Coordinates of C-alpha atoms in Angstrom, one line a residue:
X1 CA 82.1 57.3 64.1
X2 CA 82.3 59.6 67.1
X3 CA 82.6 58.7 70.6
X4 CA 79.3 59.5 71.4
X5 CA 77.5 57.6 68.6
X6 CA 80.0 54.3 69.5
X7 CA 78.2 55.0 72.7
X8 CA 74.6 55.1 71.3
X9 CA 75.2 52.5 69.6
X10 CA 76.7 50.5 72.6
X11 CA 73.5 51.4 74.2
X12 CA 71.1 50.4 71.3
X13 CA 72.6 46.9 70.8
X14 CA 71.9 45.9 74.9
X15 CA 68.9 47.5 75.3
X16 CA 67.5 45.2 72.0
X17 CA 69.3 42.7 74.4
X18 CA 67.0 43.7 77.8
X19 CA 63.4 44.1 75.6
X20 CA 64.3 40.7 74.0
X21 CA 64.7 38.9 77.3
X22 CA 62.0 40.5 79.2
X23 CA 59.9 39.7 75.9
X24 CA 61.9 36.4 75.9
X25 CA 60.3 36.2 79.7
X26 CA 56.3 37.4 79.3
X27 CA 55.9 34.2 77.0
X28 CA 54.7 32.0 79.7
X29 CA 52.8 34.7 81.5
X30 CA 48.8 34.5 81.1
X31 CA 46.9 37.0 78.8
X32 CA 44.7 38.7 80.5
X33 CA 41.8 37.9 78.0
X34 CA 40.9 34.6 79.7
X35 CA 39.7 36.5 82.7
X36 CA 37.9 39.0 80.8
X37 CA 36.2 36.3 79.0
X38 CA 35.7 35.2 82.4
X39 CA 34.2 38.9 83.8
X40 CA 31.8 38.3 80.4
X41 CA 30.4 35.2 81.6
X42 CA 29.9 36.5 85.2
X43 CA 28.2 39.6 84.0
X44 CA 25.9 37.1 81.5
X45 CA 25.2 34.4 84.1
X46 CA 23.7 37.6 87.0
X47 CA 21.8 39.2 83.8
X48 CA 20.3 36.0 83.0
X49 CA 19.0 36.0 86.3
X50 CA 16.7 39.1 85.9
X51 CA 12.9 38.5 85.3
X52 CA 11.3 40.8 82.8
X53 CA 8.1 42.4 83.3
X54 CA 5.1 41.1 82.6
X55 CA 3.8 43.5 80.4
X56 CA 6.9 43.1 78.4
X57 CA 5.7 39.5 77.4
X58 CA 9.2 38.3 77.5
X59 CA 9.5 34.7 79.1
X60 CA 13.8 35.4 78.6
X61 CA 16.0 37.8 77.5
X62 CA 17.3 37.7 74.0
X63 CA 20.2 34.8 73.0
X64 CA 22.4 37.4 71.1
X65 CA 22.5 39.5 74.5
X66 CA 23.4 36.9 76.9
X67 CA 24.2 34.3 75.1
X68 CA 21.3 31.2 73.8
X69 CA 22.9 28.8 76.7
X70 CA 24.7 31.1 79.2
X71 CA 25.2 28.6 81.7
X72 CA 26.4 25.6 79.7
X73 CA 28.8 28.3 77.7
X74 CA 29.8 29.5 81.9
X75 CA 30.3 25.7 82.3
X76 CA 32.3 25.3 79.2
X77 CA 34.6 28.9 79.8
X78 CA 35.1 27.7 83.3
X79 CA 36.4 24.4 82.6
X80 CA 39.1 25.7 80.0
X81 CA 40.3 28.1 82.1
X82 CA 40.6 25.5 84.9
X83 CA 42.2 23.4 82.2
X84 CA 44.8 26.2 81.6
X85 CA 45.9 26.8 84.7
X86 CA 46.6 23.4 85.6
X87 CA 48.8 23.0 82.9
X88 CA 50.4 26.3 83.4
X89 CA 50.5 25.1 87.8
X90 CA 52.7 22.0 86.6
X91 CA 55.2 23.7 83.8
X92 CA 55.9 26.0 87.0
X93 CA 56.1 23.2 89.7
X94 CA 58.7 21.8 86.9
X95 CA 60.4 24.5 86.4
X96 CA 60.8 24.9 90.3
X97 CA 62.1 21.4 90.6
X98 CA 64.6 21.8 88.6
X99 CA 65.6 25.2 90.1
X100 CA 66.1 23.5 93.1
X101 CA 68.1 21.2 91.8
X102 CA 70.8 23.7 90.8
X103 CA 73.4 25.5 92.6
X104 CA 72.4 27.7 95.6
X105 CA 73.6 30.9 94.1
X106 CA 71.7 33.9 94.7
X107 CA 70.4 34.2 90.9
X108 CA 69.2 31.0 91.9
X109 CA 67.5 31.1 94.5
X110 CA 65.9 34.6 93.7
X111 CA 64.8 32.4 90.8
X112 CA 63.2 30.1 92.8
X113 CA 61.6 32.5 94.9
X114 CA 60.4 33.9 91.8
X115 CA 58.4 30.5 90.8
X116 CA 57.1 30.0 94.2
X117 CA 55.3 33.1 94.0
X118 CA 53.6 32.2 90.9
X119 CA 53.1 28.7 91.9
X120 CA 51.3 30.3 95.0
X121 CA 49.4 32.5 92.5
X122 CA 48.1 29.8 90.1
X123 CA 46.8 27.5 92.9
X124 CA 44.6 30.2 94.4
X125 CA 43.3 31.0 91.0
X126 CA 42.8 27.1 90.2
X127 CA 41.3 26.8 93.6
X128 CA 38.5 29.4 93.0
X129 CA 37.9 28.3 89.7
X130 CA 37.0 25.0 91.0
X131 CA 34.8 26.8 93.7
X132 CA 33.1 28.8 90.9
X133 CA 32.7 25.6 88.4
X134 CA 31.2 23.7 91.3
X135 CA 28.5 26.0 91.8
X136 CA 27.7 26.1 88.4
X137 CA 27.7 22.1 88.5
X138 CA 25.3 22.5 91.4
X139 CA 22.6 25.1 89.7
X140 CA 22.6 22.3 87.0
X141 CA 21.7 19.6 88.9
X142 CA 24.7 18.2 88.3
X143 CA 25.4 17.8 91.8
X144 CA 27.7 14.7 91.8
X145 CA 30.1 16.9 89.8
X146 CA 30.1 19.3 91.9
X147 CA 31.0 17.4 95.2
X148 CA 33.5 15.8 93.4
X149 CA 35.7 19.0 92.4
X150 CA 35.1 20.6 95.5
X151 CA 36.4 17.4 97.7
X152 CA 39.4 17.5 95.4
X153 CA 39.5 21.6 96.5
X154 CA 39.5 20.0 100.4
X155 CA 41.8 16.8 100.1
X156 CA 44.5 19.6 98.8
X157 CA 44.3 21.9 101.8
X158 CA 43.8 19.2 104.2
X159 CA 46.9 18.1 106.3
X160 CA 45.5 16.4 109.3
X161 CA 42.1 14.8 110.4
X162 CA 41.0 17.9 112.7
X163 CA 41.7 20.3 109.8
X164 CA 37.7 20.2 109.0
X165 CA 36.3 23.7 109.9
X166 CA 36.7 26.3 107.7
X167 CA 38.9 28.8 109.6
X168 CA 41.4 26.0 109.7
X169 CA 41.5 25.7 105.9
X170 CA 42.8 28.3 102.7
X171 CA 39.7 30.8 101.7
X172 CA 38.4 28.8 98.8
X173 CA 38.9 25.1 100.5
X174 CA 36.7 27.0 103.2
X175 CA 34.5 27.8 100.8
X176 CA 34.3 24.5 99.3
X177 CA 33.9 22.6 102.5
X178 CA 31.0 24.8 102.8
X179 CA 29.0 24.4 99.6
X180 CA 29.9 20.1 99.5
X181 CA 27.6 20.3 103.2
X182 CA 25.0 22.6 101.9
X183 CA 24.4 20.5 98.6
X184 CA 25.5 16.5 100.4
X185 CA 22.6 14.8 101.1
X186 CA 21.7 14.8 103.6
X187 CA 23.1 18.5 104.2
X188 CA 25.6 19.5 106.6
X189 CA 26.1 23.0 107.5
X190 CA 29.3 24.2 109.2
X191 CA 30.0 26.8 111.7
X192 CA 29.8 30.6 110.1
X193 CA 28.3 29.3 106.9
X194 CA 26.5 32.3 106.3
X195 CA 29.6 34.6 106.9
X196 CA 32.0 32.2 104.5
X197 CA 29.5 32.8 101.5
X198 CA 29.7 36.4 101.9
X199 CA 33.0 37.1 102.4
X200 CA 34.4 34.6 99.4
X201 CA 31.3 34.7 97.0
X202 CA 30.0 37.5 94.8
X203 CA 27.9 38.4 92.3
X204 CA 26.0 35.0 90.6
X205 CA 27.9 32.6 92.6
X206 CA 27.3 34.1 95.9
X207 CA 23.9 34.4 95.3
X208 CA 23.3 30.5 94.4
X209 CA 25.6 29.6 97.3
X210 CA 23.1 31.7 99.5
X211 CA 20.2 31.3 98.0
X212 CA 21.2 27.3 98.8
X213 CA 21.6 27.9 102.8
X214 CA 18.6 29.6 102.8
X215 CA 16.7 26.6 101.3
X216 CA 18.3 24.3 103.9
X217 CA 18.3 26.2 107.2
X218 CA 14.3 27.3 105.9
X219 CA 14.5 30.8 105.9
X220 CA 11.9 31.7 103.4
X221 CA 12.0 35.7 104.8
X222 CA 16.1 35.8 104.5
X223 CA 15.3 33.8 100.6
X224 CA 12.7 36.5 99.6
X225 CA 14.8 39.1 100.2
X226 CA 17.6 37.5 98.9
X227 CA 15.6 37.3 95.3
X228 CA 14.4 41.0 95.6
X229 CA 18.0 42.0 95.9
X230 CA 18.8 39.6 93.0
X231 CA 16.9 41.1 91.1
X232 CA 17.9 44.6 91.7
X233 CA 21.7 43.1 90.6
X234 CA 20.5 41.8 87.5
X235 CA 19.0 44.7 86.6
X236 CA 21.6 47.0 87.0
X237 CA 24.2 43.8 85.5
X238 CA 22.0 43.9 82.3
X239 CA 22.5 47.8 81.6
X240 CA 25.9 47.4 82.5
X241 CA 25.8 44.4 79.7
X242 CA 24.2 46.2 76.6
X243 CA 26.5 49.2 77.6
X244 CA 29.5 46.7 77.0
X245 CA 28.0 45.3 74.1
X246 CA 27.1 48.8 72.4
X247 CA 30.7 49.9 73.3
X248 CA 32.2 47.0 70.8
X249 CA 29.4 46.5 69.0
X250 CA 28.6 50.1 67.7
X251 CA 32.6 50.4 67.4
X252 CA 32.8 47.5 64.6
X253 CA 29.8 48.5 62.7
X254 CA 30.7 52.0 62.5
X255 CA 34.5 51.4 62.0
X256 CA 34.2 48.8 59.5
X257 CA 31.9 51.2 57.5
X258 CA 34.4 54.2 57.5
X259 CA 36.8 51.7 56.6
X260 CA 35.2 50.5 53.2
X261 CA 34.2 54.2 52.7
X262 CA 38.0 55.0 52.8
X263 CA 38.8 51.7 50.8
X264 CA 36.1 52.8 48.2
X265 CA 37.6 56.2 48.2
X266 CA 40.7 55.1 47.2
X267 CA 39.5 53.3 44.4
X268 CA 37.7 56.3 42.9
X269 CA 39.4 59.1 43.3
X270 CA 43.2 57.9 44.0
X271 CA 45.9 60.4 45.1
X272 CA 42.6 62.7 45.8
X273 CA 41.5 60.3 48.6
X274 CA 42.4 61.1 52.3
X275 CA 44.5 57.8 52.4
X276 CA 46.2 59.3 49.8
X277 CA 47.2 62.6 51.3
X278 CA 50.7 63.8 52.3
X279 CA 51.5 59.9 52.2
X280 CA 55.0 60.7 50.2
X281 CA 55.6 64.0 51.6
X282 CA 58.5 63.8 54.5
X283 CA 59.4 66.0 57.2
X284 CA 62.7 68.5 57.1
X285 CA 65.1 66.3 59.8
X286 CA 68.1 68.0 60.3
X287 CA 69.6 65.6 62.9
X288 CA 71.2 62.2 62.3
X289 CA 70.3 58.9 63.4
X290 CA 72.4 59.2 66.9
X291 CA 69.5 61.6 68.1
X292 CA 66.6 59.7 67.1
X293 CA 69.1 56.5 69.6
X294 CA 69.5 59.5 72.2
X295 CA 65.4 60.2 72.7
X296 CA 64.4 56.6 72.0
X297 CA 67.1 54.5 73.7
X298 CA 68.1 56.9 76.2
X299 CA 65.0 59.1 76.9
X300 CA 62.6 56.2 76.5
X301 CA 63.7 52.7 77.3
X302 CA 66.6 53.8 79.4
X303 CA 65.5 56.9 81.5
X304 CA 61.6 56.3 81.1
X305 CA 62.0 52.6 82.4
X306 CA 65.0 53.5 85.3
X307 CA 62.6 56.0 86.6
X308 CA 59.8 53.7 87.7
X309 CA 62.4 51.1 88.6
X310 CA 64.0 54.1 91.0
X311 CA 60.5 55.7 92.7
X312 CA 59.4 51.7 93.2
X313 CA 62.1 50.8 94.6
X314 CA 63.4 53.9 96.7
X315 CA 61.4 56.7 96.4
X316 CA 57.8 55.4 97.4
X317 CA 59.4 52.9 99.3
X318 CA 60.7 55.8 101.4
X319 CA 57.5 57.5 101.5
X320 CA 55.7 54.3 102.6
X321 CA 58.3 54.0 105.5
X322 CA 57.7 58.0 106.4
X323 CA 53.8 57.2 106.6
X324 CA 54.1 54.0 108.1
X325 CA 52.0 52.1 105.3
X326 CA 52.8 48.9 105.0
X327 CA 53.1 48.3 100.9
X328 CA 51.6 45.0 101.1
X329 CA 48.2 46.0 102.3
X330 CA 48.2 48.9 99.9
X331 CA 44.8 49.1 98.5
X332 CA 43.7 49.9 94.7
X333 CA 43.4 53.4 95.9
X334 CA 47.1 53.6 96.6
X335 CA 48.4 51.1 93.7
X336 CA 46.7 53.7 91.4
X337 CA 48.3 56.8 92.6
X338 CA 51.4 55.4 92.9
X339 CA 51.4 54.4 89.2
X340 CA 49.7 57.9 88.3
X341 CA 52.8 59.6 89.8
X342 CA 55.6 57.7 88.9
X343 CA 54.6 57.6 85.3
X344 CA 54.2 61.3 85.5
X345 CA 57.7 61.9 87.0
X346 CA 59.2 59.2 84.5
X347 CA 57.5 60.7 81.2
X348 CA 58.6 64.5 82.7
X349 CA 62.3 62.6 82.7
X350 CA 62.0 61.6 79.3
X351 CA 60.4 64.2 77.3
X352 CA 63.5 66.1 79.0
X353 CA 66.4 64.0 77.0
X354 CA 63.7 64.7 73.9
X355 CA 64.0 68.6 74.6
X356 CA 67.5 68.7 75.1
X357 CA 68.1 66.2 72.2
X358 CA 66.7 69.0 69.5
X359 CA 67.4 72.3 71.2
X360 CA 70.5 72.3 69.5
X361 CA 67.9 72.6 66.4
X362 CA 66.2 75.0 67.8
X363 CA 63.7 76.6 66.0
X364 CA 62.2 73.6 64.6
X365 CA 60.5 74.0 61.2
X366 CA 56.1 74.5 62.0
X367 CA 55.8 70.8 60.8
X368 CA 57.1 69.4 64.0
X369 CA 55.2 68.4 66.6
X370 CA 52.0 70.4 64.7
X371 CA 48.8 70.6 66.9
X372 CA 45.5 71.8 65.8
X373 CA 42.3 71.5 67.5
X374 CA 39.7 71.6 64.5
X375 CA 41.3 68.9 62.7
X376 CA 42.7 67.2 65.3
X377 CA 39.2 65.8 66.7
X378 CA 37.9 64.7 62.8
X379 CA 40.4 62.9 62.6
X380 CA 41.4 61.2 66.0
X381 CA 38.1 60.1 66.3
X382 CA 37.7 58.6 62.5
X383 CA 40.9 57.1 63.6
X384 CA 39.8 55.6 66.8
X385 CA 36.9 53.8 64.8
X386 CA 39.0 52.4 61.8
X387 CA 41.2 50.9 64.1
X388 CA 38.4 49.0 66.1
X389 CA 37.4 46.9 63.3
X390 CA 41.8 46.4 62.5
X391 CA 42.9 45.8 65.9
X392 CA 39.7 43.6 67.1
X393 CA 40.4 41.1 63.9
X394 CA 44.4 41.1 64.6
X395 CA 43.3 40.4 68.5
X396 CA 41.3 37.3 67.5
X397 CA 44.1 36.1 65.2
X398 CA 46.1 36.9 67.9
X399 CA 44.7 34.9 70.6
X400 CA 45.1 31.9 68.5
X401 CA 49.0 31.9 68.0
X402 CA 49.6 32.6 71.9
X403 CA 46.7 30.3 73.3
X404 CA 46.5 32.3 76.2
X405 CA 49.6 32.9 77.1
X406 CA 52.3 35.7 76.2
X407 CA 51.7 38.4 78.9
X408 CA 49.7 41.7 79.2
X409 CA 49.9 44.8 80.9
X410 CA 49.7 44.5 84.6
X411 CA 48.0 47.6 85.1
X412 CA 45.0 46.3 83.3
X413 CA 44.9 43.6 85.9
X414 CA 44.3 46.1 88.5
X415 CA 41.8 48.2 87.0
X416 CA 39.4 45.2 86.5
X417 CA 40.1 44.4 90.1
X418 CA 39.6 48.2 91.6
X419 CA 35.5 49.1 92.2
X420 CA 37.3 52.8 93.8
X421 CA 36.5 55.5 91.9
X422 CA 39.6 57.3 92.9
X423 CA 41.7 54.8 92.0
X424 CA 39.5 54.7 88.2
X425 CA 40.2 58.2 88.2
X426 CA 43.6 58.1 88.7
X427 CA 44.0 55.1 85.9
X428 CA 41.9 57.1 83.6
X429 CA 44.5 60.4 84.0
X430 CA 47.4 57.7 83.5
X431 CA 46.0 55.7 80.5
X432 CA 44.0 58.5 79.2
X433 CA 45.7 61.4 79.0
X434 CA 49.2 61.4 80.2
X435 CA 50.2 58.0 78.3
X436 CA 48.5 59.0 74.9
X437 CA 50.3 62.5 75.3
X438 CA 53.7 60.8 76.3
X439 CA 54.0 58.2 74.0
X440 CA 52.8 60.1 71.1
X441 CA 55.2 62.8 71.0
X442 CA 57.9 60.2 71.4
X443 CA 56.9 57.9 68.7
X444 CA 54.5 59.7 66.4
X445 CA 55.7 64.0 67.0
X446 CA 59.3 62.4 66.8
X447 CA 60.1 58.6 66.0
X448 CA 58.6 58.5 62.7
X449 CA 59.0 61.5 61.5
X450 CA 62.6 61.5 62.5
X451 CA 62.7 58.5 60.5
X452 CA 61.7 59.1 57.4
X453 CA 65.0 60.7 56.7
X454 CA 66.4 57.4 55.9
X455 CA 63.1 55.4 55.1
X456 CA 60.1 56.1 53.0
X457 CA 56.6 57.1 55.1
X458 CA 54.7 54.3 55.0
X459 CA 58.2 52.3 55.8
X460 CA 58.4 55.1 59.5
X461 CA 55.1 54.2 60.2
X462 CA 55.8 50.5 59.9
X463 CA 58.9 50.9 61.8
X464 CA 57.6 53.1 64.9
X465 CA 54.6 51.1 65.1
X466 CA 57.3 48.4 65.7
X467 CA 58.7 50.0 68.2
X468 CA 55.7 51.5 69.7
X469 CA 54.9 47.6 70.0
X470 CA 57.7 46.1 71.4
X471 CA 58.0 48.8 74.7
X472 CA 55.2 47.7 76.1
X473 CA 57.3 44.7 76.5
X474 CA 54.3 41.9 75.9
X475 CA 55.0 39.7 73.7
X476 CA 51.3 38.6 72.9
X477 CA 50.4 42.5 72.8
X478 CA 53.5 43.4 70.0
X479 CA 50.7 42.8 66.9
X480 CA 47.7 44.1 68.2
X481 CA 49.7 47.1 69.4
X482 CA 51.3 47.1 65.9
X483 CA 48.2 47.3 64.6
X484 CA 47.1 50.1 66.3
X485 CA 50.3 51.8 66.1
X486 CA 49.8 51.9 62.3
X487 CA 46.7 53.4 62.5
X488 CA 48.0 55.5 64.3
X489 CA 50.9 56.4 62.2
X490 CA 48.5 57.0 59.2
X491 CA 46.3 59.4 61.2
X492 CA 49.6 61.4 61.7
X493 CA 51.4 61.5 58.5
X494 CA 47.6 62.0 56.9
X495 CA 46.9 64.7 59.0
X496 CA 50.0 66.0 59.8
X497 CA 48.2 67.0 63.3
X498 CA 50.1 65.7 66.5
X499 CA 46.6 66.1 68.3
X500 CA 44.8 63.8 66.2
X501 CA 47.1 60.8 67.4
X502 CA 46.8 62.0 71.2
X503 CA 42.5 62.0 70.9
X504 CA 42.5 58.6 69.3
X505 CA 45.0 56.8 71.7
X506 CA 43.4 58.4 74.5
X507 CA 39.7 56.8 73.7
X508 CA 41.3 54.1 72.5
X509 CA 42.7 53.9 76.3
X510 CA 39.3 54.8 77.5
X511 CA 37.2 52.5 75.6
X512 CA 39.5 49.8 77.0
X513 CA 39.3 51.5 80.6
X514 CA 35.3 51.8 80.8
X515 CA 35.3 48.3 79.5
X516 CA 37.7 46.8 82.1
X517 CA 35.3 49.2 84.6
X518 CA 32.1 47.8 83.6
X519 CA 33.5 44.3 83.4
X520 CA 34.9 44.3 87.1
X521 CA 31.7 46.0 88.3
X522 CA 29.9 42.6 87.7
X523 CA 31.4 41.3 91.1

C-alpha cells in the first residue's frame, strides 16, 4: 500500500467516524413531516371554510378533499403534535440538567448552550401549538377546554402579579391572554386586542380569533368584511389544495401503473424488457479504489462539507460585517442566497478534486459521464414517476420506525417558512438544478460506475444509493433516500444516460419544492 492510499484510507475510516456521529446526533432531532402534516390541516381547516355556490347545489365540499371531519382530525393532529413536543421539551430539559451537572469545560458548556437553544425552540413551538389547539377547542364549543390550555400558556409566562397585559408577556402567552378574555364569560378584552390577533394569528386561526372580537366588541361592518375576505382565502386555499392533492395523487396512480407495466414486462419478455437492459454490462474503470476515496471522501464529504463550514463561518460572515447586516435578522430572502452561493462555490470545489482525480485518465472512454437529450427526458421522467409510488410507501414505513424523530433537511424548513419569491427562486436553482447536477455526477456519472469494477451492477447501485443516503446526514431520511437513490441508479445503468438521472432528481426536488411552496402559502 502506498503512502497515498494509507492516507485515503486514514481519511475514509474518520470520515465514517464524523457521518456516524452527526447521524449518531440527528436521532433526536424532529422530522419535519409533523409540521407538514400540520401545513395539511391548516390548508384543510381555511378550505373547509369556503361556501360553494348556490347553483352548484353543494351544501359542503367533498370528504375525500378535505377530509369527512376536518376539524376533529385538526383537533386530533394538534394534540399529538403537542404530545410530541412535550415529551421531546422534557428529554431536553433532562439532558440539560445533567449537563449542568458536569464539569465546566468548554465542550461543556458549548453543550449546554447547545440544549438551551433547543429548549428555547421547543417551548415556543409547544406554546403556539397550545394557542392553535385552543382555538380549535373554542370553534367547537368546547370552550372549557380551551381556557384551560391557554391559562396553562399564561401561568408559564407569568412571573409576577402585574405581568397581565400582553406586551408584558412572550408572543403566544400574549396571544393566549387575549383569546381566554374574548371567549370568558363574561368577555374581557385587553388593550391592542385587535393588533395581537393580527400580528400572531394567520390563516384559519386568525380568522376565528377575529371573527370572535368582532362578535364581542359588535362590529357587524368590521365581521362582514371579515367573512367576504374569508371567503376570498378559502377560495384561493382550496385551488391551492386540489393542486397538492393532484401533485401526489396523479404521481401514485400514474407511477404505480408504469410500475406494474415494467413488472409485467419483465415477466413476458425477460432480458428483452427495459429492466432488463444493460443490467450486467459494466463500465471500462481504469483507476483503483484510492480514486473512487479521493472524489468521494475528499471531493465530497471532506471538501464539499469544509466549504460551507468555511463561507458560513468566515466568508459571509465577512460580507455581513462589510454591509453591516446583522445575520440574525437576515430574512428568507437572504438565508436563500446565501445557501444558493455557498452550495455553488462548494459543489465548483468538489467537482474540481473529481476533474483532477481522472485527468490523469484522460480521454475517458464515451461511456462516462454520457448525456443525451432525447433519451434523457423518456426516461428521467418515467423515472421520476416509478419512484413516487417506491419512495412514498418506504416514507410511510418510514415514519413508523422513527416516530417523528430522526432529523431532516434544514433547508426544507425554510422553504415552507419563506412566502418570497426570490428566495423560492433561489431554493428552486439550489434544489433543482445545481443539487441534481452535483450530486449526480458524483454518485451516479462516477460512484457507481466506478464501482462496479469490484462489484456486480445491481450490487453499485445498491452501494451508491447507500452512500447517496447517508450524506445527507439524516438518519430518518437514509431509506427513503435509499430508495430513491436506487431508482435512480437503475434509470442510469438502464439508460446509460447521465441526463436522465439529472431530469428526475431535479422534479423530484421540484415536486417536493412546489409542495413545501403551496403548503406554506396556507398561512
Amino acid at each position: 500500500m502506498s503512502f497515498k492510499q494509507l492516507v485515503l484510507a486514514i481519511l475514509t475510516a474518520i470520515t465514517a467516524v464524523v457521518v456516524g456521529l452527526a447521524l449518531l446526533g440527528s436521532w433526536q432531532q424532529p422530522q419535519i413531516q409533523s409540521r407538514l402534516d400540520l401545513a395539511q390541516t391548516n390548508l384543510a381547516l381555511q378550505a373547509a371554510e369556503w361556501t360553494p355556490p348556490d347553483e352548484w347545489e353543494m351544501e359542503e365540499l367533498p370528504g375525500g378533499l378535505i377530509g369527512e371531519d376536518v376539524y376533529e382530525t385538526a383537533i386530533a393532529q394538534y394534540r399529538e403534535s403537542l404530545e410530541t413536543v412535550r415529551e421531546s421539551l422534557n428529554e431536553t430539559q433532562t439532558k440539560l440538567q445533567l449537563s449542568q451537572l458536569e464539569n465546566l469545560s468548554p465542550s461543556n458548556l458549548s453543550r449546554v448552550q447547545k440544549l438551551q437553544s433547543v429548549i428555547d425552540k421547543q417551548q415556543a413551538l409547544r406554546d403556539r401549538l397550545e394557542v392553535r389547539l385552543g382555538i380549535l377547542f373554542a370553534s367547537r364549543d368546547r370552550v372549557s377546554e380551551a381556557l384551560d390550555i391557554w391559562s396553562k400558556a399564561i401561568a408559564r409566562n407569568t412571573t409576577s402579579e402585574d405581568k397581565t397585559t400582553p406586551d408584558l408577556l412572550s408572543n403566544d402567552a400574549a396571544t393566549a391572554l387575549v383569546l381566554a378574555g374574548l371567549w370568558r364569560q363574561p368577555p374581557q378584552v385587553v388593550p391592542q386586542a385587535e393588533t395581537q390577533l393580527q400580528n400572531q394569528l394567520n390563516g384559519w386561526f386568525r380568522y376565528r380569533a377575529l371573527e370572535q372580537f368582532y362578535q364581542v366588541e359588535e362590529k357587524p361592518i368590521d365581521l362582514g368584511l371579515l367573512r367576504q375576505s374569508e371567503q376570498k382565502f378559502a377560495r384561493k386555499t382550496l385551488v391551492k389544495l386540489v393542486i397538492l392533492t393532484a401533485i401526489s395523487g396523479l404521481g401514485l396512480l400514474l407511477g404505480t401503473g408504469l410500475l406494474l407495466f415494467l413488472v409485467g414486462q419483465r415477466i413476458v419478455k425477460g432480458e428483452e424488457s427495459l429492466l432488463s437492459r444493460n443490467k450486467g454490462v459494466v463500465w471500462t474503470v481504469e483507476w483503483e479504489w484510492d480514486t473512487i476515496a479521493q472524489v468521494v471522501v475528499v471531493g465530497f464529504f471532506i471538501v464539499f462539507f469544509i466549504s460551507q463550514v468555511l463561507m458560513g463561518s468566515l466568508l459571509f460572515p465577512l460580507i455581513y460585517a462589510l454591509f453591516d447586516v446583522d445575520p440574525a435578522n437576515l430574512e428568507s430572502r437572504g438565508q436563500a442566497a446565501s445557501i444558493l452561493g455557498g452550495y455553488f462555490i462548494s459543489a465548483i470545489a468538489a467537482l474540481s478534486v473529481l476533474y483532477y482525480s481522472v485527468k490523469p485518465y484522460f480521454p475517458l472512454k464515451s461511456e462516462w459521464f454520457r448525456l443525451s437529450l432525447p433519451k434523457g427526458l423518456a426516461w428521467g421522467f418515467a423515472g421520476y414517476l416509478a419512484a413516487v409510488p417506491l419512495v412514498l410507501g418506504v416514507s410511510l414505513i418510514n415514519q413508523e420506525i422513527w416516530d417523528g424523530k430522526g432529523g431532516s433537511n434544514p433547508i426544507l424548513e425554510i422553504a415552507l417558512e419563506s412566502g418570497d419569491w426570490v428566495a423560492i427562486a433561489c431554493f428552486f436553482l439550489t434544489a433543482s438544478i445545481l443539487a441534481p447536477v452535483f450530486e449526480e455526477l458524483i454518485f451516479r456519472g462516477f460512484l457507481l460506475p466506478s464501482l462496479t469494477k469490484y462489484v456486480p451492477v445491481w450490487g453499485a447501485i445498491v452501494l451508491s444509493s447507500l452512500v447517496f443516503a447517508l450524506a445527507h446526514l439524516s438518519v430518518s431520511e437514509v431509506l427513503p433516500l435509499a430508495t430513491l437513490g436506487i431508482v435512480l441508479g437503475v434509470v442510469y445503468t438502464r439508460s446509460r444516460n447521465l441526463l436522465a438521472a439529472m431530469l428526475m432528481h431535479g422534479l423530484w426536488n421540484s415536486g417536493t419544492l412546489l409542495s413545501l411552496v403551496i403548503l406554506g402559502s396556507g398561512s
